[in-house]
Every structure is written in structure tokens, then in C-alpha cells.
PDB file of C-alpha atoms and ligand atoms in Angstrom:
ATOM      1  CA  MET A   1     -50.393  -0.549  33.692  1.00 46.00           C
ATOM      2  CA  THR A   2     -46.879   0.925  33.746  1.00 49.00           C
ATOM      3  CA  SER A   3     -44.473   0.479  30.892  1.00 67.00           C
ATOM      4  CA  ALA A   4     -40.869  -0.580  31.589  1.00 79.00           C
ATOM      5  CA  ALA A   5     -38.289   2.189  32.010  1.00 91.00           C
ATOM      6  CA  PRO A   6     -36.374   2.891  28.802  1.00 96.00           C
ATOM      7  CA  ASP A   7     -32.847   1.517  28.365  1.00 98.00           C
ATOM      8  CA  ARG A   8     -30.286   4.234  28.996  1.00 98.00           C
ATOM      9  CA  TYR A   9     -27.423   5.339  26.755  1.00 98.00           C
ATOM     10  CA  ALA A  10     -25.374   8.540  26.439  1.00 98.00           C
ATOM     11  CA  VAL A  11     -22.470  10.152  24.691  1.00 98.00           C
ATOM     12  CA  LEU A  12     -19.453  10.650  26.963  1.00 98.00           C
ATOM     13  CA  GLY A  13     -16.835  13.229  26.084  1.00 97.00           C
ATOM     14  CA  ASN A  14     -15.188  16.524  26.887  1.00 97.00           C
ATOM     15  CA  PRO A  15     -16.588  18.791  25.576  1.00 96.00           C
ATOM     16  CA  VAL A  16     -19.952  17.152  24.966  1.00 97.00           C
ATOM     17  CA  ALA A  17     -22.553  19.931  25.171  1.00 96.00           C
ATOM     18  CA  HIS A  18     -22.429  20.479  21.392  1.00 92.00           C
ATOM     19  CA  SER A  19     -23.105  16.819  20.573  1.00 96.00           C
ATOM     20  CA  ARG A  20     -26.000  16.117  18.238  1.00 96.00           C
ATOM     21  CA  SER A  21     -26.021  12.417  19.137  1.00 98.00           C
ATOM     22  CA  PRO A  22     -28.947  12.719  21.615  1.00 98.00           C
ATOM     23  CA  ALA A  23     -31.137  14.290  18.917  1.00 97.00           C
ATOM     24  CA  ILE A  24     -30.125  11.643  16.377  1.00 98.00           C
ATOM     25  CA  HIS A  25     -30.779   8.723  18.735  1.00 98.00           C
ATOM     26  CA  ALA A  26     -34.103  10.212  19.851  1.00 98.00           C
ATOM     27  CA  ARG A  27     -35.180  10.196  16.198  1.00 98.00           C
ATOM     28  CA  PHE A  28     -33.963   6.624  15.713  1.00 98.00           C
ATOM     29  CA  ALA A  29     -35.822   5.502  18.848  1.00 98.00           C
ATOM     30  CA  ALA A  30     -39.063   7.160  17.772  1.00 98.00           C
ATOM     31  CA  GLN A  31     -38.811   5.746  14.251  1.00 98.00           C
ATOM     32  CA  THR A  32     -38.160   2.174  15.407  1.00 98.00           C
ATOM     33  CA  ALA A  33     -40.405   2.296  18.522  1.00 97.00           C
ATOM     34  CA  GLN A  34     -37.467   1.353  20.755  1.00 98.00           C
ATOM     35  CA  ALA A  35     -37.614   2.364  24.437  1.00 97.00           C
ATOM     36  CA  VAL A  36     -34.334   4.295  24.541  1.00 98.00           C
ATOM     37  CA  ASP A  37     -33.280   7.259  26.667  1.00 98.00           C
ATOM     38  CA  TYR A  38     -30.073   8.856  25.325  1.00 98.00           C
ATOM     39  CA  GLY A  39     -28.265  11.712  27.097  1.00 98.00           C
ATOM     40  CA  ARG A  40     -24.906  13.431  27.464  1.00 98.00           C
ATOM     41  CA  VAL A  41     -22.258  12.890  30.159  1.00 98.00           C
ATOM     42  CA  LEU A  42     -19.393  15.363  30.514  1.00 98.00           C
ATOM     43  CA  CYS A  43     -16.346  13.570  31.941  1.00 98.00           C
ATOM     44  CA  PRO A  44     -13.347  15.397  33.427  1.00 98.00           C
ATOM     45  CA  LEU A  45     -10.267  14.980  31.243  1.00 98.00           C
ATOM     46  CA  ASP A  46      -8.741  12.655  33.844  1.00 97.00           C
ATOM     47  CA  GLY A  47     -12.066  11.056  34.761  1.00 97.00           C
ATOM     48  CA  PHE A  48     -13.310   9.046  31.784  1.00 97.00           C
ATOM     49  CA  ALA A  49     -12.868   5.617  33.384  1.00 97.00           C
ATOM     50  CA  ALA A  50     -14.644   6.691  36.576  1.00 97.00           C
ATOM     51  CA  GLY A  51     -17.411   8.394  34.592  1.00 97.00           C
ATOM     52  CA  VAL A  52     -18.129   5.431  32.366  1.00 97.00           C
ATOM     53  CA  ARG A  53     -18.020   2.992  35.312  1.00 96.00           C
ATOM     54  CA  ALA A  54     -20.511   5.113  37.235  1.00 97.00           C
ATOM     55  CA  PHE A  55     -22.797   5.275  34.201  1.00 98.00           C
ATOM     56  CA  ALA A  56     -22.689   1.500  33.733  1.00 97.00           C
ATOM     57  CA  ALA A  57     -23.140   0.848  37.460  1.00 96.00           C
ATOM     58  CA  ASP A  58     -26.246   3.040  37.320  1.00 96.00           C
ATOM     59  CA  GLY A  59     -27.855   0.536  34.959  1.00 96.00           C
ATOM     60  CA  ALA A  60     -27.035   2.074  31.573  1.00 98.00           C
ATOM     61  CA  ARG A  61     -26.747  -0.315  28.617  1.00 98.00           C
ATOM     62  CA  GLY A  62     -24.068   1.403  26.583  1.00 98.00           C
ATOM     63  CA  CYS A  63     -22.533   4.653  25.433  1.00 98.00           C
ATOM     64  CA  ASN A  64     -20.926   6.504  22.600  1.00 98.00           C
ATOM     65  CA  VAL A  65     -17.489   7.923  23.269  1.00 98.00           C
ATOM     66  CA  THR A  66     -16.155  11.071  21.692  1.00 96.00           C
ATOM     67  CA  VAL A  67     -13.042  13.240  21.847  1.00 92.00           C
ATOM     68  CA  PRO A  68     -10.695  12.776  23.610  1.00 95.00           C
ATOM     69  CA  PHE A  69     -11.631   9.423  25.147  1.00 97.00           C
ATOM     70  CA  LYS A  70     -11.899   7.040  22.167  1.00 96.00           C
ATOM     71  CA  PHE A  71      -8.438   5.545  22.771  1.00 96.00           C
ATOM     72  CA  GLU A  72      -9.067   5.006  26.480  1.00 97.00           C
ATOM     73  CA  ALA A  73     -12.469   3.469  25.728  1.00 97.00           C
ATOM     74  CA  LEU A  74     -10.858   0.701  23.695  1.00 97.00           C
ATOM     75  CA  GLN A  75      -8.507  -0.147  26.557  1.00 96.00           C
ATOM     76  CA  LEU A  76     -11.281  -0.309  29.162  1.00 96.00           C
ATOM     77  CA  ALA A  77     -13.559  -2.883  27.611  1.00 97.00           C
ATOM     78  CA  GLY A  78     -13.003  -6.606  28.078  1.00 96.00           C
ATOM     79  CA  ARG A  79     -13.423  -7.361  24.390  1.00 97.00           C
ATOM     80  CA  ALA A  80     -13.170  -5.318  21.218  1.00 98.00           C
ATOM     81  CA  SER A  81     -14.140  -5.784  17.584  1.00 97.00           C
ATOM     82  CA  GLU A  82     -11.451  -6.222  14.976  1.00 95.00           C
ATOM     83  CA  ARG A  83     -12.264  -2.860  13.381  1.00 96.00           C
ATOM     84  CA  ALA A  84     -11.899  -1.100  16.756  1.00 98.00           C
ATOM     85  CA  ARG A  85      -8.542  -2.782  17.386  1.00 97.00           C
ATOM     86  CA  LEU A  86      -7.347  -1.799  13.922  1.00 96.00           C
ATOM     87  CA  ALA A  87      -8.441   1.803  14.514  1.00 96.00           C
ATOM     88  CA  GLY A  88      -6.862   1.741  17.974  1.00 96.00           C
ATOM     89  CA  ALA A  89      -9.980   3.470  19.268  1.00 95.00           C
ATOM     90  CA  ALA A  90     -13.605   2.839  20.152  1.00 98.00           C
ATOM     91  CA  ASN A  91     -16.609   5.128  19.833  1.00 98.00           C
ATOM     92  CA  VAL A  92     -19.210   2.582  20.989  1.00 98.00           C
ATOM     93  CA  LEU A  93     -19.325   0.603  24.243  1.00 98.00           C
ATOM     94  CA  GLY A  94     -21.874  -1.958  25.345  1.00 98.00           C
ATOM     95  CA  PHE A  95     -22.306  -2.762  29.041  1.00 98.00           C
ATOM     96  CA  ASP A  96     -23.376  -5.877  30.849  1.00 92.00           C
ATOM     97  CA  GLY A  97     -23.219  -4.576  34.399  1.00 91.00           C
ATOM     98  CA  ALA A  98     -20.530  -2.470  36.040  1.00 91.00           C
ATOM     99  CA  ASN A  99     -17.561  -4.766  35.440  1.00 93.00           C
ATOM    100  CA  PRO A 100     -15.550  -3.558  32.383  1.00 94.00           C
ATOM    101  CA  ALA A 101     -14.393  -7.141  31.780  1.00 95.00           C
ATOM    102  CA  HIS A 102     -17.938  -7.784  30.564  1.00 96.00           C
ATOM    103  CA  TRP A 103     -18.132  -4.756  28.282  1.00 98.00           C
ATOM    104  CA  TRP A 104     -17.550  -4.739  24.533  1.00 98.00           C
ATOM    105  CA  ALA A 105     -15.998  -1.994  22.421  1.00 98.00           C
ATOM    106  CA  ASP A 106     -16.530  -1.232  18.754  1.00 98.00           C
ATOM    107  CA  ASN A 107     -15.809   1.521  16.254  1.00 98.00           C
ATOM    108  CA  SER A 108     -18.596   2.618  13.907  1.00 98.00           C
ATOM    109  CA  ASP A 109     -16.897   5.754  12.517  1.00 98.00           C
ATOM    110  CA  GLY A 110     -15.355   4.149   9.448  1.00 98.00           C
ATOM    111  CA  ILE A 111     -18.394   2.153   8.384  1.00 98.00           C
ATOM    112  CA  GLY A 112     -20.382   5.347   8.968  1.00 98.00           C
ATOM    113  CA  LEU A 113     -18.202   7.216   6.490  1.00 98.00           C
ATOM    114  CA  VAL A 114     -18.316   4.374   3.962  1.00 98.00           C
ATOM    115  CA  ARG A 115     -22.123   4.193   4.128  1.00 98.00           C
ATOM    116  CA  ASP A 116     -22.445   7.950   3.772  1.00 98.00           C
ATOM    117  CA  ILE A 117     -20.204   7.966   0.698  1.00 98.00           C
ATOM    118  CA  GLU A 118     -21.847   4.960  -0.938  1.00 98.00           C
ATOM    119  CA  GLN A 119     -25.489   5.346   0.057  1.00 97.00           C
ATOM    120  CA  HIS A 120     -26.029   9.087   0.494  1.00 97.00           C
ATOM    121  CA  ALA A 121     -23.414  10.525  -1.880  1.00 98.00           C
ATOM    122  CA  GLY A 122     -23.951   7.621  -4.318  1.00 98.00           C
ATOM    123  CA  VAL A 123     -20.258   6.891  -4.927  1.00 98.00           C
ATOM    124  CA  PRO A 124     -19.266   3.188  -4.784  1.00 98.00           C
ATOM    125  CA  LEU A 125     -15.779   2.922  -3.289  1.00 98.00           C
ATOM    126  CA  ALA A 126     -14.786  -0.297  -5.037  1.00 98.00           C
ATOM    127  CA  GLY A 127     -11.911   0.362  -7.429  1.00 98.00           C
ATOM    128  CA  THR A 128     -11.461   4.019  -6.464  1.00 98.00           C
ATOM    129  CA  ARG A 129      -8.293   5.985  -5.684  1.00 98.00           C
ATOM    130  CA  VAL A 130      -8.704   7.664  -2.305  1.00 98.00           C
ATOM    131  CA  LEU A 131      -6.612  10.391  -0.668  1.00 98.00           C
ATOM    132  CA  LEU A 132      -6.868  10.431   3.131  1.00 98.00           C
ATOM    133  CA  ILE A 133      -5.505  13.698   4.566  1.00 98.00           C
ATOM    134  CA  GLY A 134      -4.388  13.356   8.190  1.00 97.00           C
ATOM    135  CA  ALA A 135      -3.097  10.506  10.310  1.00 97.00           C
ATOM    136  CA  GLY A 136      -4.593  11.218  13.726  1.00 94.00           C
ATOM    137  CA  GLY A 137      -7.500   9.554  15.459  1.00 92.00           C
ATOM    138  CA  ALA A 138     -10.064  10.500  12.831  1.00 95.00           C
ATOM    139  CA  ALA A 139      -7.987   9.047   9.986  1.00 97.00           C
ATOM    140  CA  ALA A 140      -7.191   5.891  11.960  1.00 96.00           C
ATOM    141  CA  GLY A 141     -10.905   5.299  12.488  1.00 96.00           C
ATOM    142  CA  VAL A 142     -11.751   5.232   8.783  1.00 98.00           C
ATOM    143  CA  LEU A 143      -8.774   3.641   7.024  1.00 98.00           C
ATOM    144  CA  GLY A 144      -9.711   0.003   7.668  1.00 98.00           C
ATOM    145  CA  PRO A 145     -13.324   0.305   6.467  1.00 98.00           C
ATOM    146  CA  LEU A 146     -12.160   2.216   3.345  1.00 98.00           C
ATOM    147  CA  LEU A 147      -9.915  -0.709   2.467  1.00 98.00           C
ATOM    148  CA  GLN A 148     -12.668  -3.191   3.269  1.00 98.00           C
ATOM    149  CA  ALA A 149     -15.017  -1.287   0.955  1.00 98.00           C
ATOM    150  CA  GLY A 150     -12.685  -2.148  -1.917  1.00 98.00           C
ATOM    151  CA  ALA A 151     -10.752   1.045  -2.623  1.00 98.00           C
ATOM    152  CA  ALA A 152      -8.041   0.166  -5.143  1.00 98.00           C
ATOM    153  CA  GLU A 153      -5.572   2.673  -3.729  1.00 98.00           C
ATOM    154  CA  VAL A 154      -5.426   4.724  -0.535  1.00 98.00           C
ATOM    155  CA  VAL A 155      -2.781   7.407  -0.070  1.00 98.00           C
ATOM    156  CA  VAL A 156      -2.420   8.642   3.507  1.00 98.00           C
ATOM    157  CA  ALA A 157      -0.906  12.143   3.448  1.00 98.00           C
ATOM    158  CA  ASN A 158       0.076  13.867   6.645  1.00 98.00           C
ATOM    159  CA  ARG A 159       2.137  16.803   7.898  1.00 97.00           C
ATOM    160  CA  THR A 160       4.115  14.328  10.001  1.00 98.00           C
ATOM    161  CA  VAL A 161       4.830  11.630   7.437  1.00 98.00           C
ATOM    162  CA  ALA A 162       6.028   9.172  10.097  1.00 98.00           C
ATOM    163  CA  LYS A 163       2.496   9.101  11.523  1.00 98.00           C
ATOM    164  CA  ALA A 164       1.054   8.389   8.083  1.00 98.00           C
ATOM    165  CA  GLN A 165       3.604   5.599   7.675  1.00 98.00           C
ATOM    166  CA  ALA A 166       2.691   4.132  11.065  1.00 98.00           C
ATOM    167  CA  LEU A 167      -0.965   4.009  10.000  1.00 97.00           C
ATOM    168  CA  VAL A 168       0.025   2.380   6.711  1.00 98.00           C
ATOM    169  CA  ASP A 169       2.109  -0.192   8.589  1.00 98.00           C
ATOM    170  CA  THR A 170      -0.737  -1.226  10.911  1.00 97.00           C
ATOM    171  CA  HIS A 171      -3.070  -1.602   7.908  1.00 98.00           C
ATOM    172  CA  ALA A 172      -0.621  -3.276   5.528  1.00 98.00           C
ATOM    173  CA  GLY A 173      -2.013  -6.763   6.158  1.00 98.00           C
ATOM    174  CA  LEU A 174      -5.583  -5.700   5.437  1.00 98.00           C
ATOM    175  CA  ALA A 175      -4.471  -3.800   2.321  1.00 98.00           C
ATOM    176  CA  ALA A 176      -2.727  -6.928   1.053  1.00 98.00           C
ATOM    177  CA  THR A 177      -5.766  -9.142   1.555  1.00 98.00           C
ATOM    178  CA  GLN A 178      -7.879  -6.535  -0.250  1.00 98.00           C
ATOM    179  CA  TYR A 179      -5.327  -6.223  -3.100  1.00 98.00           C
ATOM    180  CA  ALA A 180      -5.219  -2.494  -2.383  1.00 98.00           C
ATOM    181  CA  ARG A 181      -2.223  -0.200  -2.801  1.00 98.00           C
ATOM    182  CA  LEU A 182      -1.608   1.683   0.452  1.00 98.00           C
ATOM    183  CA  THR A 183       1.119   4.324   0.793  1.00 98.00           C
ATOM    184  CA  ALA A 184       2.158   7.243   3.003  1.00 98.00           C
ATOM    185  CA  GLN A 185       3.001  10.599   1.415  1.00 98.00           C
ATOM    186  CA  THR A 186       3.817  14.179   2.253  1.00 98.00           C
ATOM    187  CA  LEU A 187       1.081  16.815   2.056  1.00 98.00           C
ATOM    188  CA  ALA A 188       3.043  18.591  -0.693  1.00 97.00           C
ATOM    189  CA  ARG A 189       3.139  15.646  -3.127  1.00 96.00           C
ATOM    190  CA  PRO A 190       0.293  13.236  -2.412  1.00 98.00           C
ATOM    191  CA  GLY A 191      -0.539  12.476  -6.063  1.00 97.00           C
ATOM    192  CA  GLU A 192      -3.169  13.827  -8.457  1.00 97.00           C
ATOM    193  CA  ALA A 193      -6.782  13.506  -9.581  1.00 97.00           C
ATOM    194  CA  PHE A 194      -8.169  11.215  -6.893  1.00 98.00           C
ATOM    195  CA  ASN A 195     -11.745   9.895  -7.104  1.00 98.00           C
ATOM    196  CA  VAL A 196     -12.319  10.617  -3.419  1.00 98.00           C
ATOM    197  CA  VAL A 197     -10.459  13.064  -1.165  1.00 98.00           C
ATOM    198  CA  LEU A 198     -11.114  12.880   2.579  1.00 98.00           C
ATOM    199  CA  ASN A 199     -10.081  15.586   5.012  1.00 98.00           C
ATOM    200  CA  ALA A 200      -9.409  13.928   8.359  1.00 97.00           C
ATOM    201  CA  SER A 201      -6.909  16.562   9.488  1.00 96.00           C
ATOM    202  CA  SER A 202      -7.733  19.267  11.983  1.00 92.00           C
ATOM    203  CA  SER A 203      -5.850  21.945  10.036  1.00 87.00           C
ATOM    204  CA  SER A 204      -8.949  24.145   9.654  1.00 82.00           C
ATOM    205  CA  LEU A 205      -9.451  24.152  13.427  1.00 84.00           C
ATOM    206  CA  ALA A 206      -5.939  25.564  13.644  1.00 82.00           C
ATOM    207  CA  GLY A 207      -6.982  28.258  11.140  1.00 80.00           C
ATOM    208  CA  ALA A 208      -4.570  26.901   8.524  1.00 82.00           C
ATOM    209  CA  ALA A 209      -5.249  26.700   4.777  1.00 85.00           C
ATOM    210  CA  VAL A 210      -6.157  23.425   3.072  1.00 91.00           C
ATOM    211  CA  PRO A 211      -2.825  21.627   3.245  1.00 92.00           C
ATOM    212  CA  VAL A 212      -2.759  19.801  -0.135  1.00 97.00           C
ATOM    213  CA  PRO A 213      -2.293  21.004  -3.755  1.00 98.00           C
ATOM    214  CA  ASP A 214      -5.343  21.699  -5.951  1.00 98.00           C
ATOM    215  CA  ALA A 215      -4.237  18.929  -8.320  1.00 98.00           C
ATOM    216  CA  VAL A 216      -5.465  16.230  -5.923  1.00 98.00           C
ATOM    217  CA  LEU A 217      -8.942  17.144  -7.183  1.00 98.00           C
ATOM    218  CA  ARG A 218     -10.467  16.968 -10.612  1.00 96.00           C
ATOM    219  CA  PRO A 219     -13.999  17.864 -11.688  1.00 94.00           C
ATOM    220  CA  GLY A 220     -16.293  15.262 -10.178  1.00 94.00           C
ATOM    221  CA  THR A 221     -14.007  14.195  -7.326  1.00 98.00           C
ATOM    222  CA  LEU A 222     -15.972  13.564  -4.145  1.00 98.00           C
ATOM    223  CA  ALA A 223     -14.348  15.694  -1.434  1.00 98.00           C
ATOM    224  CA  VAL A 224     -15.510  14.950   2.118  1.00 98.00           C
ATOM    225  CA  ASP A 225     -14.552  16.797   5.279  1.00 97.00           C
ATOM    226  CA  LEU A 226     -15.097  14.541   8.287  1.00 97.00           C
ATOM    227  CA  MET A 227     -16.201  17.580  10.287  1.00 95.00           C
ATOM    228  CA  TYR A 228     -19.311  19.680   9.757  1.00 94.00           C
ATOM    229  CA  GLY A 229     -20.332  23.263  10.438  1.00 91.00           C
ATOM    230  CA  PRO A 230     -17.771  26.098  10.319  1.00 91.00           C
ATOM    231  CA  ALA A 231     -14.833  23.692  10.794  1.00 92.00           C
ATOM    232  CA  ALA A 232     -15.580  22.080   7.433  1.00 94.00           C
ATOM    233  CA  ALA A 233     -16.244  25.296   5.501  1.00 94.00           C
ATOM    234  CA  PRO A 234     -12.720  26.155   4.224  1.00 94.00           C
ATOM    235  CA  PHE A 235     -12.168  22.654   2.794  1.00 96.00           C
ATOM    236  CA  LEU A 236     -15.616  22.526   1.180  1.00 96.00           C
ATOM    237  CA  THR A 237     -15.222  25.995  -0.379  1.00 95.00           C
ATOM    238  CA  TRP A 238     -11.832  25.023  -1.784  1.00 96.00           C
ATOM    239  CA  ALA A 239     -13.166  21.740  -3.183  1.00 97.00           C
ATOM    240  CA  ARG A 240     -16.146  23.402  -4.899  1.00 97.00           C
ATOM    241  CA  ALA A 241     -13.847  25.994  -6.462  1.00 96.00           C
ATOM    242  CA  GLN A 242     -12.007  23.118  -8.205  1.00 95.00           C
ATOM    243  CA  GLY A 243     -15.234  21.612  -9.541  1.00 96.00           C
ATOM    244  CA  ALA A 244     -15.334  18.812  -6.985  1.00 98.00           C
ATOM    245  CA  THR A 245     -18.459  17.574  -5.230  1.00 98.00           C
ATOM    246  CA  ALA A 246     -18.152  18.754  -1.635  1.00 97.00           C
ATOM    247  CA  ARG A 247     -19.675  16.988   1.336  1.00 97.00           C
ATOM    248  CA  ASP A 248     -19.371  17.554   5.076  1.00 97.00           C
ATOM    249  CA  GLY A 249     -19.315  14.992   7.891  1.00 97.00           C
ATOM    250  CA  LEU A 250     -22.964  15.181   8.858  1.00 97.00           C
ATOM    251  CA  GLY A 251     -23.891  12.039   6.946  1.00 98.00           C
ATOM    252  CA  MET A 252     -21.023  10.159   8.565  1.00 98.00           C
ATOM    253  CA  LEU A 253     -22.261  11.343  11.963  1.00 98.00           C
ATOM    254  CA  VAL A 254     -25.743   9.965  11.318  1.00 98.00           C
ATOM    255  CA  GLU A 255     -24.436   6.696   9.856  1.00 98.00           C
ATOM    256  CA  GLN A 256     -22.001   6.004  12.713  1.00 98.00           C
ATOM    257  CA  ALA A 257     -24.903   6.594  15.090  1.00 98.00           C
ATOM    258  CA  ALA A 258     -27.118   4.212  13.122  1.00 98.00           C
ATOM    259  CA  GLU A 259     -24.476   1.500  13.355  1.00 98.00           C
ATOM    260  CA  ALA A 260     -24.190   2.039  17.132  1.00 98.00           C
ATOM    261  CA  PHE A 261     -27.984   1.876  17.450  1.00 98.00           C
ATOM    262  CA  PHE A 262     -27.947  -1.387  15.510  1.00 98.00           C
ATOM    263  CA  LEU A 263     -25.177  -2.827  17.703  1.00 98.00           C
ATOM    264  CA  TRP A 264     -27.157  -2.027  20.849  1.00 98.00           C
ATOM    265  CA  ARG A 265     -30.711  -2.704  19.702  1.00 98.00           C
ATOM    266  CA  GLY A 266     -30.433  -5.128  16.773  1.00 98.00           C
ATOM    267  CA  VAL A 267     -32.603  -2.786  14.706  1.00 98.00           C
ATOM    268  CA  ARG A 268     -31.376  -0.669  11.810  1.00 98.00           C
ATOM    269  CA  PRO A 269     -32.996   2.776  11.576  1.00 98.00           C
ATOM    270  CA  VAL A 270     -33.711   4.407   8.213  1.00 98.00           C
ATOM    271  CA  THR A 271     -31.132   7.177   8.080  1.00 98.00           C
ATOM    272  CA  ALA A 272     -32.128   9.395   5.114  1.00 98.00           C
ATOM    273  CA  PRO A 273     -34.965  11.275   6.873  1.00 98.00           C
ATOM    274  CA  VAL A 274     -32.849  11.723  10.015  1.00 98.00           C
ATOM    275  CA  LEU A 275     -29.991  13.142   7.947  1.00 98.00           C
ATOM    276  CA  ALA A 276     -32.393  15.472   6.119  1.00 97.00           C
ATOM    277  CA  ALA A 277     -33.820  16.776   9.404  1.00 96.00           C
ATOM    278  CA  LEU A 278     -30.359  17.285  10.873  1.00 96.00           C
ATOM    279  CA  ARG A 279     -29.187  19.014   7.703  1.00 94.00           C
ATOM    280  CA  ALA A 280     -32.086  21.456   7.981  1.00 93.00           C
ATOM    281  CA  GLU A 281     -31.197  22.165  11.623  1.00 91.00           C
ATOM    282  CA  VAL A 282     -27.499  22.673  10.914  1.00 88.00           C
ATOM    283  CA  ASP A 283     -28.177  24.859   7.859  1.00 85.00           C
ATOM    284  CA  GLY A 284     -30.652  26.903   9.880  1.00 79.00           C
ATOM    285  CA  THR A 285     -33.707  26.066   7.808  1.00 68.00           C
ATOM    286  CA  ALA A 286     -35.497  24.217  10.609  1.00 63.00           C
TER     287      ALA A 286
HETATM  288  P1  LIG B   1      -8.258  13.800  15.375  1.00 71.85           P
HETATM  289  O1  LIG B   1      -8.691  12.910  16.499  1.00 71.85           O
HETATM  290  O2  LIG B   1      -9.267  14.846  15.002  1.00 71.85           O
HETATM  291  O3  LIG B   1      -7.763  13.054  14.195  1.00 71.85           O
HETATM  292  P2  LIG B   1      -5.516  14.299  16.051  1.00 71.85           P
HETATM  293  O4  LIG B   1      -5.347  12.869  16.399  1.00 71.85           O
HETATM  294  O5  LIG B   1      -4.922  15.357  16.926  1.00 71.85           O
HETATM  295  O6  LIG B   1      -7.046  14.682  15.962  1.00 71.85           O
HETATM  296  O7  LIG B   1      -4.993  14.497  14.555  1.00 71.85           O
HETATM  297  C1  LIG B   1      -5.001  15.733  13.923  1.00 71.85           C
HETATM  298  C2  LIG B   1      -4.527  15.585  12.481  1.00 71.85           C
HETATM  299  O8  LIG B   1      -4.582  16.863  11.829  1.00 71.85           O
HETATM  300  C3  LIG B   1      -3.099  15.098  12.355  1.00 71.85           C
HETATM  301  O9  LIG B   1      -2.993  14.338  11.183  1.00 71.85           O
HETATM  302  C4  LIG B   1      -2.333  16.416  12.239  1.00 71.85           C
HETATM  303  O10 LIG B   1      -1.088  16.306  11.609  1.00 71.85           O
HETATM  304  P3  LIG B   1       0.216  15.853  12.471  1.00 71.85           P
HETATM  305  O11 LIG B   1       0.091  14.367  12.634  1.00 71.85           O
HETATM  306  O12 LIG B   1       1.371  16.253  11.640  1.00 71.85           O
HETATM  307  O13 LIG B   1       0.128  16.581  13.787  1.00 71.85           O
HETATM  308  C5  LIG B   1      -3.275  17.199  11.372  1.00 71.85           C
HETATM  309  N1  LIG B   1      -3.073  18.652  11.469  1.00 71.85           N
HETATM  310  C6  LIG B   1      -3.363  19.435  12.535  1.00 71.85           C
HETATM  311  N2  LIG B   1      -3.065  20.731  12.261  1.00 71.85           N
HETATM  312  C7  LIG B   1      -2.578  20.756  10.990  1.00 71.85           C
HETATM  313  C8  LIG B   1      -2.102  21.787  10.117  1.00 71.85           C
HETATM  314  N3  LIG B   1      -2.059  23.066  10.497  1.00 71.85           N
HETATM  315  N4  LIG B   1      -1.692  21.436   8.871  1.00 71.85           N
HETATM  316  C9  LIG B   1      -1.727  20.143   8.473  1.00 71.85           C
HETATM  317  N5  LIG B   1      -2.170  19.113   9.255  1.00 71.85           N
HETATM  318  C10 LIG B   1      -2.590  19.421  10.487  1.00 71.85           C
END
């Protein structure tokens, strides 16, 4: 007796060799006994559409999309979730054959961050004051779900304030329905003593210092960098020095993957052991 071939998925990006998504999805598949084969596809910078079409035409069922193709991914698919449209980007696609008109697009980044904060870090977002540093793709992906989680106030602070304001404008309707205060600020004067401070800027990749004043933190603030590894280190060191609780983006990575797995398979993996195993690998203890 032969068993059916596994359903195929992959992460598409450029670069993509560093991606931990295959290892995460392999763990999810083993845990839930789902027949899933998850790989990596490097697409040329001008070849995302061709790459994803070829992957779908080859019988794949879906893919994750990473930098720099999340914006293009949203445009390609025939239908998109509300949270993906609000983010202006998609990190999950589902295929039904090779015709993009029959594909769907979603964005699991923001719900991934919310679940990491609430379930793994143990901080309920309802009623909190949140500072979101940055207004690029990473910030756009998480703002909607933060508002939906019930944050009382979100301040978006960015080097280019006009970009923060644009993000505030696109989310103003959601903020109003959630009775949340949503404003754009400069990095120099974003406000003080937030409950949660999120670094969604890429300033550390540029080798720059943490771009906001110490006063945004107070002892006990949860400070999360959406990146992990060396890119997150300067922000986390700074946050700990102020008495904040520092957290990198590894939990968000696992949770966004779990949401994608659920969207594709209809099964929700248990994330805590997968996060613990990944943490050990990243910290070099496994
Ligand atoms: P991503 O997809 O990772 O969000 P992005 O869309 O290029 O990448 O956005 C990068 C973010 O980091 C932006 O908010 C950017 O600020 P600007 O909008 O003013 O460009 C921010 N950023 C990058 N380098 C920075 C630095 N040295 N200091 C402060 N903010 C920085």
C-alpha cells in the first residue's frame, strides 16, 4: 500500500536561505500528523509572480511570503482577507490550481504578534497603551490586530512622521470602532511609560541606536522587537537596562506560522513546545 504524496508548501522570498519556517512547519506537521512537505523557494527580485505561479502550477497548495514580496503577494491573489487588505500586504497564500484568480491571500503576522504577547508573554492587550516604533511593512502588518485586541491607545512613532500618519489614517476607522486612541508622533516625543513598546523599525539593521527616549519605558513594560537574533539585540539590551521585560520576535514567528498552518490545514498546532525548541536552537543550546 502506498500513502498519498504530502501536500506541498514553501516560503518564497529573497533572501530565503535563513528562513526557519521549514523547521517550524515540519514540527507542526509531525505534531498534528498532517502530510505536509514545506520547503524554501528563492525568487529573483523581479520574479516573484513567475515563481509563485510555477510553484502553484506544480501542484503546491500554498505558500508563505517574506521580504520583499508581501506587498506583491496581496496584489496577485484573487481574494484577500480584511486584515491583509488593511495591512496592505500578505504573508500567506492559498492556491486552488495555477490561476491566481482562484488564490486567497491573508496576513498572519499581526495575530501572531498578539498571540505571542498574550499567550506566551502573558500580557493581555485590552486596555493597554502601546507604542509602535516604525511605519514600514512590519508595522503595517501588526497595527490592525493590535487595535482588534483592544489596546486603549496606540502611538505610531516613525522617523518619517508622514508615513506614521498615513498608517494612522488607514486604520482610523478600525480605531474608532474599537474606541481606541490612535495617533502619529515623532521618534523624539512619542509619549512616556507605555505598557507595551514594539520595535517594528529596521534601525538596528542600519547600525543605528534605539531611536526613542528611555522614558517610553517604565519598570515592567513589555518591550518586543519584531526581529530576533543579532538584529534584535540592541533594542533588547536597552529595554532590560530600563527594567523592562524584553522579548524578541521568535514567538511571533512561531505564532504567525501556526495561523498559516491553521488556514491551510484547519488544524491548530500547539505552539509552546515548538517555540521552546526553536528558542534552544537560536540560543545555541540545542
Ligand atoms: P519593514 O518591512 O521591515 O518594516 P520598511 O518597510 O523598509 O521595512 O520599514 C523600515 C522602518 O524602519 C521604517 O519605519 C523606517 O523609517 P522611515 O519610514 O523613516 O524610513 C525605519 N527605520 C529604518 N532605519 C531607521 C533609522 N536609522 N532610524 C529610525 N528608523 C529607521
